[in-house]
mmCIF file of C-alpha atoms and ligand atoms in Angstrom:
data_model
loop_
_atom_site.group_PDB
_atom_site.id
_atom_site.type_symbol
_atom_site.label_atom_id
_atom_site.label_comp_id
_atom_site.label_asym_id
_atom_site.label_seq_id
_atom_site.Cartn_x
_atom_site.Cartn_y
_atom_site.Cartn_z
ATOM 1 C CA MET A 1 110.724 172.085 57.001
ATOM 2 C CA LYS A 2 109.498 172.708 53.242
ATOM 3 C CA ILE A 3 109.305 176.797 52.793
ATOM 4 C CA SER A 4 106.753 178.343 50.332
ATOM 5 C CA LYS A 5 106.842 182.040 48.961
ATOM 6 C CA SER A 6 105.083 184.888 50.679
ATOM 7 C CA LYS A 7 104.696 187.284 48.057
ATOM 8 C CA ASN A 8 101.044 188.296 47.515
ATOM 9 C CA ARG A 9 99.440 185.493 49.236
ATOM 10 C CA LYS A 10 96.786 186.921 51.298
ATOM 11 C CA ILE A 11 96.088 186.691 54.097
ATOM 12 C CA LEU A 12 93.342 188.036 56.940
ATOM 13 C CA ILE A 13 94.947 188.634 60.876
ATOM 14 C CA ILE A 14 91.754 188.867 63.126
ATOM 15 C CA GLY A 15 92.410 190.891 66.253
ATOM 16 C CA SER A 16 94.788 193.347 64.253
ATOM 17 C CA ASP A 17 94.541 196.354 66.520
ATOM 18 C CA GLY A 18 95.730 194.829 69.030
ATOM 19 C CA TYR A 19 99.580 194.741 70.993
ATOM 20 C CA ILE A 20 100.435 191.784 68.833
ATOM 21 C CA GLY A 21 98.622 192.615 65.709
ATOM 22 C CA SER A 22 100.138 196.361 65.644
ATOM 23 C CA ALA A 23 103.315 194.924 65.284
ATOM 24 C CA LEU A 24 102.848 191.975 63.130
ATOM 25 C CA SER A 25 100.629 193.653 60.495
ATOM 26 C CA ILE A 26 103.263 195.698 60.002
ATOM 27 C CA TYR A 27 106.013 192.821 59.820
ATOM 28 C CA LEU A 28 104.190 190.197 57.482
ATOM 29 C CA LYS A 29 102.972 193.593 54.820
ATOM 30 C CA ASN A 30 107.252 194.112 54.852
ATOM 31 C CA LYS A 31 107.766 190.423 53.843
ATOM 32 C CA ASN A 32 104.982 191.141 50.785
ATOM 33 C CA PHE A 33 102.007 189.444 52.025
ATOM 34 C CA LYS A 34 99.107 191.090 51.395
ATOM 35 C CA VAL A 35 97.499 191.757 54.332
ATOM 36 C CA THR A 36 93.790 192.139 55.448
ATOM 37 C CA THR A 37 92.973 193.215 58.806
ATOM 38 C CA LEU A 38 89.848 192.872 60.859
ATOM 39 C CA ASP A 39 89.493 194.229 64.537
ATOM 40 C CA THR A 40 86.300 195.966 66.782
ATOM 41 C CA GLY A 41 89.196 198.142 68.100
ATOM 42 C CA TYR A 42 88.116 197.868 71.882
ATOM 43 C CA PHE A 43 91.828 198.883 72.409
ATOM 44 C CA ARG A 44 92.232 200.533 69.514
ATOM 45 C CA ASP A 45 92.480 204.352 71.407
ATOM 46 C CA GLY A 46 95.297 203.435 73.528
ATOM 47 C CA THR A 47 97.866 204.047 71.186
ATOM 48 C CA LEU A 48 101.656 205.871 71.613
ATOM 49 C CA ILE A 49 101.282 207.339 67.501
ATOM 50 C CA LYS A 50 98.455 207.832 65.260
ATOM 51 C CA ASN A 51 97.601 204.797 64.496
ATOM 52 C CA PHE A 52 95.747 202.690 61.589
ATOM 53 C CA LYS A 53 92.527 201.396 61.930
ATOM 54 C CA ALA A 54 91.783 197.627 61.018
ATOM 55 C CA ASN A 55 90.923 197.193 56.979
ATOM 56 C CA LEU A 56 87.550 195.455 58.687
ATOM 57 C CA ASP A 57 86.461 197.145 61.604
ATOM 58 C CA ILE A 58 83.959 194.616 62.604
ATOM 59 C CA ASP A 59 83.086 191.870 65.348
ATOM 60 C CA VAL A 60 84.416 188.912 64.090
ATOM 61 C CA ARG A 61 81.185 187.354 64.847
ATOM 62 C CA ASN A 62 80.129 189.360 62.015
ATOM 63 C CA LEU A 63 82.582 187.884 59.879
ATOM 64 C CA LYS A 64 81.044 186.465 56.351
ATOM 65 C CA LYS A 65 81.917 182.996 55.343
ATOM 66 C CA THR A 66 82.409 184.572 51.546
ATOM 67 C CA ILE A 67 84.940 186.765 52.921
ATOM 68 C CA VAL A 68 87.471 184.383 54.925
ATOM 69 C CA LYS A 69 87.058 182.193 52.274
ATOM 70 C CA LYS A 70 89.597 184.736 49.818
ATOM 71 C CA PHE A 71 92.401 184.016 52.205
ATOM 72 C CA GLU A 72 94.781 181.381 52.405
ATOM 73 C CA ALA A 73 95.542 181.636 56.306
ATOM 74 C CA VAL A 74 94.183 182.980 59.244
ATOM 75 C CA ILE A 75 96.155 184.379 62.335
ATOM 76 C CA PHE A 76 93.257 184.588 65.149
ATOM 77 C CA LEU A 77 94.844 186.940 67.947
ATOM 78 C CA ALA A 78 91.050 187.595 68.645
ATOM 79 C CA ALA A 79 91.088 186.764 72.529
ATOM 80 C CA SER A 80 89.745 188.639 75.864
ATOM 81 C CA GLN A 81 92.965 188.397 78.515
ATOM 82 C CA ASN A 82 93.650 188.757 81.559
ATOM 83 C CA ASP A 83 90.743 187.078 84.246
ATOM 84 C CA PRO A 84 88.260 189.526 85.099
ATOM 85 C CA SER A 85 86.828 189.285 88.448
ATOM 86 C CA ASP A 86 83.446 190.621 90.169
ATOM 87 C CA SER A 87 82.206 192.831 86.948
ATOM 88 C CA ILE A 88 82.068 190.402 84.630
ATOM 89 C CA ASN A 89 81.175 186.473 84.558
ATOM 90 C CA SER A 90 84.491 185.126 83.941
ATOM 91 C CA TRP A 91 83.735 182.119 82.461
ATOM 92 C CA LYS A 92 80.947 183.776 80.095
ATOM 93 C CA PHE A 93 83.471 186.274 78.667
ATOM 94 C CA TYR A 94 86.141 183.103 77.538
ATOM 95 C CA GLU A 95 83.127 181.136 76.214
ATOM 96 C CA ILE A 96 82.600 184.178 73.467
ATOM 97 C CA SER A 97 85.986 183.918 72.785
ATOM 98 C CA LYS A 98 85.375 180.504 71.785
ATOM 99 C CA LYS A 99 83.055 180.149 70.058
ATOM 100 C CA TYR A 100 83.737 182.617 67.478
ATOM 101 C CA THR A 101 87.349 180.906 67.373
ATOM 102 C CA ILE A 102 86.380 177.648 66.366
ATOM 103 C CA LYS A 103 83.474 179.004 64.415
ATOM 104 C CA ILE A 104 86.002 180.599 62.268
ATOM 105 C CA ALA A 105 88.243 177.735 62.418
ATOM 106 C CA LYS A 106 85.825 175.926 60.712
ATOM 107 C CA ILE A 107 85.213 177.701 58.088
ATOM 108 C CA CYS A 108 88.718 177.106 57.389
ATOM 109 C CA LYS A 109 88.878 173.400 57.612
ATOM 110 C CA GLN A 110 86.302 173.519 54.876
ATOM 111 C CA ASN A 111 88.283 175.972 52.442
ATOM 112 C CA ASN A 112 91.813 174.481 52.977
ATOM 113 C CA ILE A 113 92.477 177.384 54.496
ATOM 114 C CA LYS A 114 95.679 177.194 57.667
ATOM 115 C CA PHE A 115 94.518 178.122 61.024
ATOM 116 C CA ILE A 116 97.244 179.908 63.433
ATOM 117 C CA PHE A 117 96.284 179.919 67.126
ATOM 118 C CA PRO A 118 98.134 181.949 69.382
ATOM 119 C CA SER A 119 97.998 179.964 73.095
ATOM 120 C CA SER A 120 100.089 179.957 75.997
ATOM 121 C CA CYS A 121 103.079 179.003 78.137
ATOM 122 C CA SER A 122 100.142 179.615 80.565
ATOM 123 C CA VAL A 123 98.715 176.755 80.310
ATOM 124 C CA TYR A 124 101.665 174.749 81.914
ATOM 125 C CA GLY A 125 100.435 176.738 85.014
ATOM 126 C CA TYR A 126 102.406 175.650 88.115
ATOM 127 C CA GLY A 127 105.871 173.137 88.626
ATOM 128 C CA LYS A 128 109.517 173.089 89.419
ATOM 129 C CA LYS A 129 110.002 170.896 86.252
ATOM 130 C CA VAL A 130 110.773 171.913 82.456
ATOM 131 C CA PHE A 131 108.062 171.717 80.570
ATOM 132 C CA ASN A 132 107.754 170.615 76.877
ATOM 133 C CA GLU A 133 104.289 170.103 75.189
ATOM 134 C CA LYS A 134 104.428 166.457 75.537
ATOM 135 C CA SER A 135 103.895 167.463 79.876
ATOM 136 C CA ILE A 136 100.281 167.411 81.256
ATOM 137 C CA THR A 137 99.160 170.716 81.802
ATOM 138 C CA ASN A 138 98.126 172.631 84.941
ATOM 139 C CA PRO A 139 96.395 175.542 84.132
ATOM 140 C CA LEU A 140 95.306 177.832 86.725
ATOM 141 C CA THR A 141 93.684 180.466 85.416
ATOM 142 C CA ASN A 142 89.572 180.600 83.292
ATOM 143 C CA TYR A 143 92.067 182.622 80.742
ATOM 144 C CA SER A 144 94.575 179.381 80.319
ATOM 145 C CA LYS A 145 92.049 177.069 80.929
ATOM 146 C CA ASN A 146 90.296 178.412 77.719
ATOM 147 C CA LYS A 147 93.410 178.454 75.538
ATOM 148 C CA LEU A 148 93.710 174.534 76.354
ATOM 149 C CA LYS A 149 89.417 174.305 75.868
ATOM 150 C CA ILE A 150 90.624 175.947 72.261
ATOM 151 C CA GLU A 151 93.755 173.798 71.201
ATOM 152 C CA LYS A 152 91.136 170.605 72.390
ATOM 153 C CA ALA A 153 88.408 172.003 69.746
ATOM 154 C CA LEU A 154 90.597 172.555 67.144
ATOM 155 C CA ALA A 155 92.586 169.118 67.595
ATOM 156 C CA LYS A 156 89.156 167.480 67.128
ATOM 157 C CA LEU A 157 88.359 169.393 63.558
ATOM 158 C CA SER A 158 92.104 168.325 62.700
ATOM 159 C CA GLY A 159 92.369 165.734 60.184
ATOM 160 C CA LYS A 160 92.564 165.139 56.489
ATOM 161 C CA ASP A 161 93.610 168.810 54.784
ATOM 162 C CA PHE A 162 93.219 170.941 58.492
ATOM 163 C CA SER A 163 96.352 170.899 60.081
ATOM 164 C CA PRO A 164 95.775 173.913 62.744
ATOM 165 C CA ILE A 165 98.717 175.363 64.599
ATOM 166 C CA ALA A 166 98.905 176.490 68.442
ATOM 167 C CA LEU A 167 101.749 178.699 69.205
ATOM 168 C CA ARG A 168 102.215 178.267 72.724
ATOM 169 C CA PHE A 169 103.863 181.797 73.300
ATOM 170 C CA SER A 170 106.046 182.796 76.452
ATOM 171 C CA THR A 171 104.858 186.200 78.178
ATOM 172 C CA VAL A 172 105.148 188.598 75.277
ATOM 173 C CA PHE A 173 107.247 192.421 75.682
ATOM 174 C CA GLY A 174 108.142 194.795 73.767
ATOM 175 C CA TYR A 175 107.569 198.043 71.368
ATOM 176 C CA SER A 176 104.454 198.100 69.713
ATOM 177 C CA SER A 177 102.631 201.332 68.986
ATOM 178 C CA ARG A 178 99.763 199.399 70.829
ATOM 179 C CA ILE A 179 101.689 198.960 73.821
ATOM 180 C CA ARG A 180 100.288 196.309 76.718
ATOM 181 C CA LEU A 181 101.123 197.903 80.326
ATOM 182 C CA ASP A 182 99.779 194.904 82.026
ATOM 183 C CA LEU A 183 102.185 192.767 81.089
ATOM 184 C CA VAL A 184 105.556 192.298 82.708
ATOM 185 C CA ILE A 185 108.531 193.109 81.182
ATOM 186 C CA ASN A 186 106.674 196.203 79.354
ATOM 187 C CA MET A 187 105.342 197.308 82.646
ATOM 188 C CA LEU A 188 108.577 197.321 85.159
ATOM 189 C CA CYS A 189 109.989 199.228 81.914
ATOM 190 C CA MET A 190 107.785 202.188 81.980
ATOM 191 C CA HIS A 191 107.801 202.085 86.218
ATOM 192 C CA ALA A 192 111.393 202.381 85.994
ATOM 193 C CA ILE A 193 111.048 205.206 82.888
ATOM 194 C CA THR A 194 108.521 207.024 84.622
ATOM 195 C CA LYS A 195 108.608 206.683 88.242
ATOM 196 C CA LYS A 196 112.387 205.577 88.693
ATOM 197 C CA LYS A 197 111.195 203.047 91.050
ATOM 198 C CA ILE A 198 110.147 199.166 89.756
ATOM 199 C CA ILE A 199 107.484 198.005 91.820
ATOM 200 C CA LEU A 200 107.159 194.032 91.955
ATOM 201 C CA ASN A 201 103.215 193.444 92.802
ATOM 202 C CA SER A 202 104.745 190.243 93.842
ATOM 203 C CA ASN A 203 107.901 188.408 95.760
ATOM 204 C CA GLY A 204 109.442 188.179 92.350
ATOM 205 C CA LEU A 205 109.999 184.539 92.648
ATOM 206 C CA ALA A 206 107.795 183.203 90.386
ATOM 207 C CA TRP A 207 109.430 181.138 86.946
ATOM 208 C CA ARG A 208 108.171 182.835 83.048
ATOM 209 C CA PRO A 209 109.711 182.712 80.017
ATOM 210 C CA HIS A 210 110.017 186.438 78.087
ATOM 211 C CA ILE A 211 109.831 186.576 74.106
ATOM 212 C CA SER A 212 110.164 189.632 72.260
ATOM 213 C CA ILE A 213 107.448 190.472 70.063
ATOM 214 C CA ASP A 214 110.020 190.506 67.104
ATOM 215 C CA ASP A 215 110.052 186.612 67.605
ATOM 216 C CA VAL A 216 106.994 186.345 68.187
ATOM 217 C CA CYS A 217 106.107 188.147 64.285
ATOM 218 C CA LEU A 218 109.213 185.544 63.437
ATOM 219 C CA ALA A 219 107.239 182.345 64.704
ATOM 220 C CA PHE A 220 104.089 183.232 63.175
ATOM 221 C CA TYR A 221 105.820 184.059 59.938
ATOM 222 C CA LEU A 222 107.754 180.987 59.896
ATOM 223 C CA CYS A 223 104.442 179.102 60.063
ATOM 224 C CA LEU A 224 102.837 181.201 57.598
ATOM 225 C CA ILE A 225 105.850 180.356 55.007
ATOM 226 C CA SER A 226 105.556 176.435 56.174
ATOM 227 C CA ASN A 227 104.226 173.440 54.337
ATOM 228 C CA ILE A 228 102.867 171.570 57.721
ATOM 229 C CA ASN A 229 100.321 169.307 56.761
ATOM 230 C CA ASN A 230 99.939 166.226 59.015
ATOM 231 C CA GLY A 231 96.569 166.726 59.305
ATOM 232 C CA LYS A 232 96.842 167.414 63.114
ATOM 233 C CA LEU A 233 96.904 169.890 65.758
ATOM 234 C CA ASN A 234 100.574 171.136 65.560
ATOM 235 C CA ILE A 235 101.055 173.005 68.667
ATOM 236 C CA PHE A 236 105.026 174.212 69.523
ATOM 237 C CA ASN A 237 105.817 176.354 72.837
ATOM 238 C CA ILE A 238 107.628 179.405 71.438
ATOM 239 C CA GLY A 239 110.455 180.678 73.350
ATOM 240 C CA HIS A 240 113.916 180.589 74.278
ATOM 241 C CA ASN A 241 115.140 178.878 77.008
ATOM 242 C CA LYS A 242 117.670 181.306 78.000
ATOM 243 C CA ASN A 243 114.578 183.018 78.542
ATOM 244 C CA ASN A 244 113.374 180.906 81.704
ATOM 245 C CA LEU A 245 114.208 183.823 84.326
ATOM 246 C CA GLN A 246 112.327 184.720 87.773
ATOM 247 C CA ILE A 247 110.680 187.902 87.759
ATOM 248 C CA ILE A 248 113.223 189.408 91.055
ATOM 249 C CA LYS A 249 115.819 188.767 87.498
ATOM 250 C CA ILE A 250 114.016 190.473 84.989
ATOM 251 C CA ALA A 251 113.597 193.580 87.266
ATOM 252 C CA LYS A 252 117.629 193.328 88.741
ATOM 253 C CA ILE A 253 118.241 193.602 84.527
ATOM 254 C CA ILE A 254 115.743 196.833 84.776
ATOM 255 C CA LYS A 255 117.550 198.046 87.229
ATOM 256 C CA ASN A 256 121.041 197.661 85.624
ATOM 257 C CA LEU A 257 119.633 199.535 82.431
ATOM 258 C CA THR A 258 117.987 202.597 84.395
ATOM 259 C CA LYS A 259 119.636 202.888 88.343
ATOM 260 C CA ALA A 260 115.879 202.707 89.400
ATOM 261 C CA LYS A 261 115.428 201.190 92.207
ATOM 262 C CA ILE A 262 113.509 197.899 93.454
ATOM 263 C CA TYR A 263 110.487 198.270 95.631
ATOM 264 C CA PHE A 264 108.252 195.349 97.106
ATOM 265 C CA LYS A 265 104.476 195.986 96.966
ATOM 266 C CA LEU A 266 103.465 192.992 98.730
ATOM 267 C CA ASP A 267 99.992 193.997 99.861
ATOM 268 C CA GLU A 268 96.684 193.513 98.518
ATOM 269 C CA LYS A 269 95.765 196.670 98.237
ATOM 270 C CA LYS A 270 93.913 197.042 95.608
ATOM 271 C CA ASP A 271 95.222 200.202 92.937
ATOM 272 C CA PHE A 272 94.916 200.105 89.677
ATOM 273 C CA ILE A 273 97.555 197.782 88.643
ATOM 274 C CA TYR A 274 97.347 195.308 91.123
ATOM 275 C CA ASP A 275 96.939 191.938 89.493
ATOM 276 C CA ARG A 276 94.119 189.790 91.004
ATOM 277 C CA ASN A 277 95.460 186.371 90.492
ATOM 278 C CA ILE A 278 98.577 187.301 93.051
ATOM 279 C CA LYS A 279 97.578 186.369 96.557
ATOM 280 C CA ASN A 280 99.973 187.349 99.737
ATOM 281 C CA GLY A 281 102.674 188.453 97.473
ATOM 282 C CA ALA A 282 102.737 184.839 95.487
ATOM 283 C CA ASP A 283 102.395 184.471 92.372
ATOM 284 C CA LYS A 284 101.253 180.820 92.006
ATOM 285 C CA ARG A 285 101.423 181.032 88.471
ATOM 286 C CA SER A 286 105.599 179.648 87.840
ATOM 287 C CA TYR A 287 106.891 177.504 85.257
ATOM 288 C CA LYS A 288 109.910 177.019 82.860
ATOM 289 C CA VAL A 289 109.373 175.921 79.382
ATOM 290 C CA ASP A 290 111.301 173.740 77.159
ATOM 291 C CA PHE A 291 111.496 175.222 73.552
ATOM 292 C CA SER A 292 113.652 172.639 71.351
ATOM 293 C CA LYS A 293 110.771 171.544 69.392
ATOM 294 C CA PHE A 294 109.944 174.668 67.405
ATOM 295 C CA LYS A 295 113.671 175.049 67.149
ATOM 296 C CA LYS A 296 114.032 171.733 65.418
ATOM 297 C CA GLU A 297 111.457 172.065 62.879
ATOM 298 C CA PHE A 298 112.251 175.664 62.351
ATOM 299 C CA PRO A 299 115.769 176.245 62.681
ATOM 300 C CA GLU A 300 115.747 179.397 60.934
ATOM 301 C CA PHE A 301 113.524 180.241 64.354
ATOM 302 C CA LYS A 302 117.177 182.118 66.275
ATOM 303 C CA GLN A 303 116.907 184.640 69.072
ATOM 304 C CA LYS A 304 118.627 187.444 67.194
ATOM 305 C CA ASN A 305 119.495 189.592 70.738
ATOM 306 C CA ASN A 306 120.257 188.100 74.134
ATOM 307 C CA LEU A 307 117.798 189.403 76.392
ATOM 308 C CA LYS A 308 119.334 191.709 78.362
ATOM 309 C CA PHE A 309 119.471 194.173 74.765
ATOM 310 C CA GLU A 310 116.140 193.544 73.792
ATOM 311 C CA ILE A 311 115.058 195.459 77.268
ATOM 312 C CA LYS A 312 117.378 197.531 76.851
ATOM 313 C CA ASN A 313 116.117 198.515 73.066
ATOM 314 C CA LEU A 314 112.230 198.627 74.172
ATOM 315 C CA ILE A 315 113.538 201.070 77.343
ATOM 316 C CA SER A 316 115.322 203.133 74.456
ATOM 317 C CA ARG A 317 112.050 203.339 72.104
ATOM 318 C CA LEU A 318 109.996 204.287 75.150
ATOM 319 C CA ARG A 319 112.165 206.822 76.305
ATOM 320 C CA LYS A 320 111.890 208.953 72.551
ATOM 321 C CA TYR A 321 107.826 209.219 73.431
ATOM 322 C CA LYS A 322 106.886 211.563 76.643
ATOM 323 C CA LEU A 323 105.756 208.911 79.077
ATOM 324 C CA THR A 324 104.580 210.034 81.967
ATOM 325 C CA ASN A 325 102.914 208.578 84.860
ATOM 326 C CA LYS A 326 99.649 209.459 83.692
ATOM 327 C CA ILE A 327 99.930 207.516 80.382
ATOM 328 C CA LEU A 328 101.292 204.662 83.351
ATOM 329 C CA ASN A 329 98.265 205.229 84.833
ATOM 330 C CA ASN A 330 95.284 205.538 81.670
ATOM 331 C CA PHE A 331 93.357 202.228 81.746
ATOM 332 C CA LYS A 332 93.547 202.182 77.784
ATOM 333 C CA PHE A 333 97.241 200.525 78.285
ATOM 334 C CA TYR A 334 95.658 197.418 80.234
ATOM 335 C CA ARG A 335 93.267 195.121 79.111
ATOM 336 C CA LEU A 336 91.290 193.705 81.766
ATOM 337 C CA GLN A 337 90.672 197.583 83.462
ATOM 338 C CA LYS A 338 89.372 198.804 79.905
ATOM 339 C CA MET A 339 86.929 196.172 79.407
ATOM 340 C CA GLU A 340 85.553 197.269 82.723
ATOM 341 C CA TYR A 341 85.236 200.510 81.445
ATOM 342 C CA LEU A 342 83.692 199.782 78.829
ATOM 343 C CA LEU A 343 81.116 197.582 80.522
ATOM 344 C CA LYS A 344 80.790 199.720 83.372
ATOM 345 C CA ASN A 345 79.892 202.798 81.152
ATOM 346 C CA LYS A 346 77.744 200.806 79.067
ATOM 347 C CA LYS A 347 80.204 201.215 75.701
ATOM 348 C CA ILE A 348 79.789 197.307 75.329
ATOM 349 C CA ASN A 349 76.741 195.264 76.436
ATOM 350 C CA LYS A 350 77.388 191.770 78.471
ATOM 351 C CA ASN A 351 77.971 189.901 75.512
ATOM 352 C CA LEU A 352 80.700 192.097 74.775
ATOM 353 C CA PHE A 353 79.472 194.229 71.794
ATOM 354 C CA TRP A 354 79.192 197.513 70.897
ATOM 355 C CA SER A 355 75.888 199.183 72.351
HETATM 356 N N1 LIG B 401 100.463 189.085 74.915
HETATM 357 C C1 LIG B 401 101.034 188.393 74.931
HETATM 358 O O1 LIG B 401 102.310 188.165 76.839
HETATM 359 C C2 LIG B 401 100.501 186.883 74.843
HETATM 360 C C3 LIG B 401 101.156 185.559 75.372
HETATM 361 C C4 LIG B 401 100.678 184.514 74.925
HETATM 362 C C5 LIG B 401 99.580 184.434 74.802
HETATM 363 N N2 LIG B 401 98.479 185.753 73.683
HETATM 364 C C6 LIG B 401 97.687 185.456 73.103
HETATM 365 O O2 LIG B 401 98.102 186.539 71.667
HETATM 366 C C7 LIG B 401 96.842 187.040 70.861
HETATM 367 C C8 LIG B 401 96.937 188.185 71.149
HETATM 368 O O3 LIG B 401 97.604 189.315 72.371
HETATM 369 P P1 LIG B 401 97.478 190.632 72.443
HETATM 370 O O4 LIG B 401 98.634 190.741 73.136
HETATM 371 O O5 LIG B 401 97.752 191.393 71.084
HETATM 372 O O6 LIG B 401 95.908 191.135 72.905
HETATM 373 P P2 LIG B 401 95.248 192.453 72.743
HETATM 374 O O7 LIG B 401 93.954 192.644 73.673
HETATM 375 O O8 LIG B 401 96.602 193.109 72.437
HETATM 376 O O9 LIG B 401 94.868 191.689 71.171
HETATM 377 C C9 LIG B 401 93.791 191.319 70.894
HETATM 378 C C10 LIG B 401 92.685 192.080 70.066
HETATM 379 O O10 LIG B 401 91.864 191.274 69.433
HETATM 380 C C11 LIG B 401 90.457 192.386 69.329
HETATM 381 N N3 LIG B 401 89.245 191.600 70.018
HETATM 382 C C12 LIG B 401 89.133 190.747 70.509
HETATM 383 N N4 LIG B 401 88.170 190.836 70.730
HETATM 384 C C13 LIG B 401 87.257 190.380 69.119
HETATM 385 C C14 LIG B 401 85.908 190.500 68.579
HETATM 386 N N5 LIG B 401 85.078 190.022 68.676
HETATM 387 N N6 LIG B 401 86.013 190.349 67.365
HETATM 388 C C15 LIG B 401 86.830 191.189 66.324
HETATM 389 N N7 LIG B 401 88.791 191.956 67.474
HETATM 390 C C16 LIG B 401 88.436 191.332 68.420
HETATM 391 C C17 LIG B 401 90.634 193.448 70.174
HETATM 392 O O11 LIG B 401 89.755 194.654 70.315
HETATM 393 C C18 LIG B 401 92.088 193.377 70.406
HETATM 394 O O12 LIG B 401 92.923 194.592 69.114
HETATM 395 C C19 LIG B 401 95.507 186.668 72.168
HETATM 396 O O13 LIG B 401 95.299 185.413 71.760
HETATM 397 C C20 LIG B 401 96.323 186.478 72.958
HETATM 398 O O14 LIG B 401 96.055 185.222 74.331
HETATM 399 C C21 LIG B 401 99.058 186.630 74.048
#
């Protein structure tokens, strides 16, 4: 893969003040990109430190074409996470994000701007085989169905001078100043630190691939400096084959690192951290993924440290903060719960604009 330099190249990160964006914008600035950040700030206050605010503190739906045109590449992180239940019409939630993603992709196409979209390995849904990019997808939630719909729309848009990239990420974990506690490894580490218990809300038998946030940043970086120009949508699974693990295995790694005990909470009592996609203790989303395509294209994409080392690293970084049960149960660190709070308290309207 031909590589071009990053120095002073102007890039725009849309959705910069979330979990990945807060880490990625620093990572890319350190690589000498000229980074402009944009975010409407739904989760800006879910932060462990005094944190930065996007240069463009706006909703992406109000972003003008004249501004987008100034950039060489757009990383499009803005999205709705997790499937809402009773309080909002789930599909409406996702239609909004599909519409704004494609609107910006079209501007990128017209202006020869690289477009990188984070999709998800959850599009594979369930299966005993190991899925690669050619496998038939089987998305089980509206979140993953929406990711596929966006991929399809990007494929349709692709063509001469527009070769968008869709990165199907494993489930991310690791330290970011705006950490999400609704992601499995982050959540279980927080349990172990604050409660000395690792509480599983399923039987732990589901398979998932996991990736550290540092490796996510590396994948975006490699795509930014690549010269992919084949006139197609380029889909890559992003992760490491060794990190396909059952949740119970993850829990045992954390147990060994912290001496916390594992508990199963299989009833569906709707407490705060209850995952609404899990029924009778079984998580239907279970998939193993093959990651060789991206590594073949980008041999530089190597796992620096093994999963256990990365989890240990996360635990020691989290331990530097005064982490209490209060933080573990703070809705600001959970995407769905925060959106429900904003809607219920009329801070945002049903179209997800600030009131
Ligand atoms: N975290 C993971 O495990 C994971 C895995 C696969 C894919 N992804 C994808 O990566 C992307 C980023 O994930 P994340 O974990 O950082 O999510 P996040 O929720 O922490 O960040 C998303 C950011 O987008 C912003 N945003 C949402 N709607 C907006 C709008 N209309 N205008 C401007 N900003 C808006 C939010 O305020 C938030 O800061 C998402 O597309 C997600 O689906 C994440």
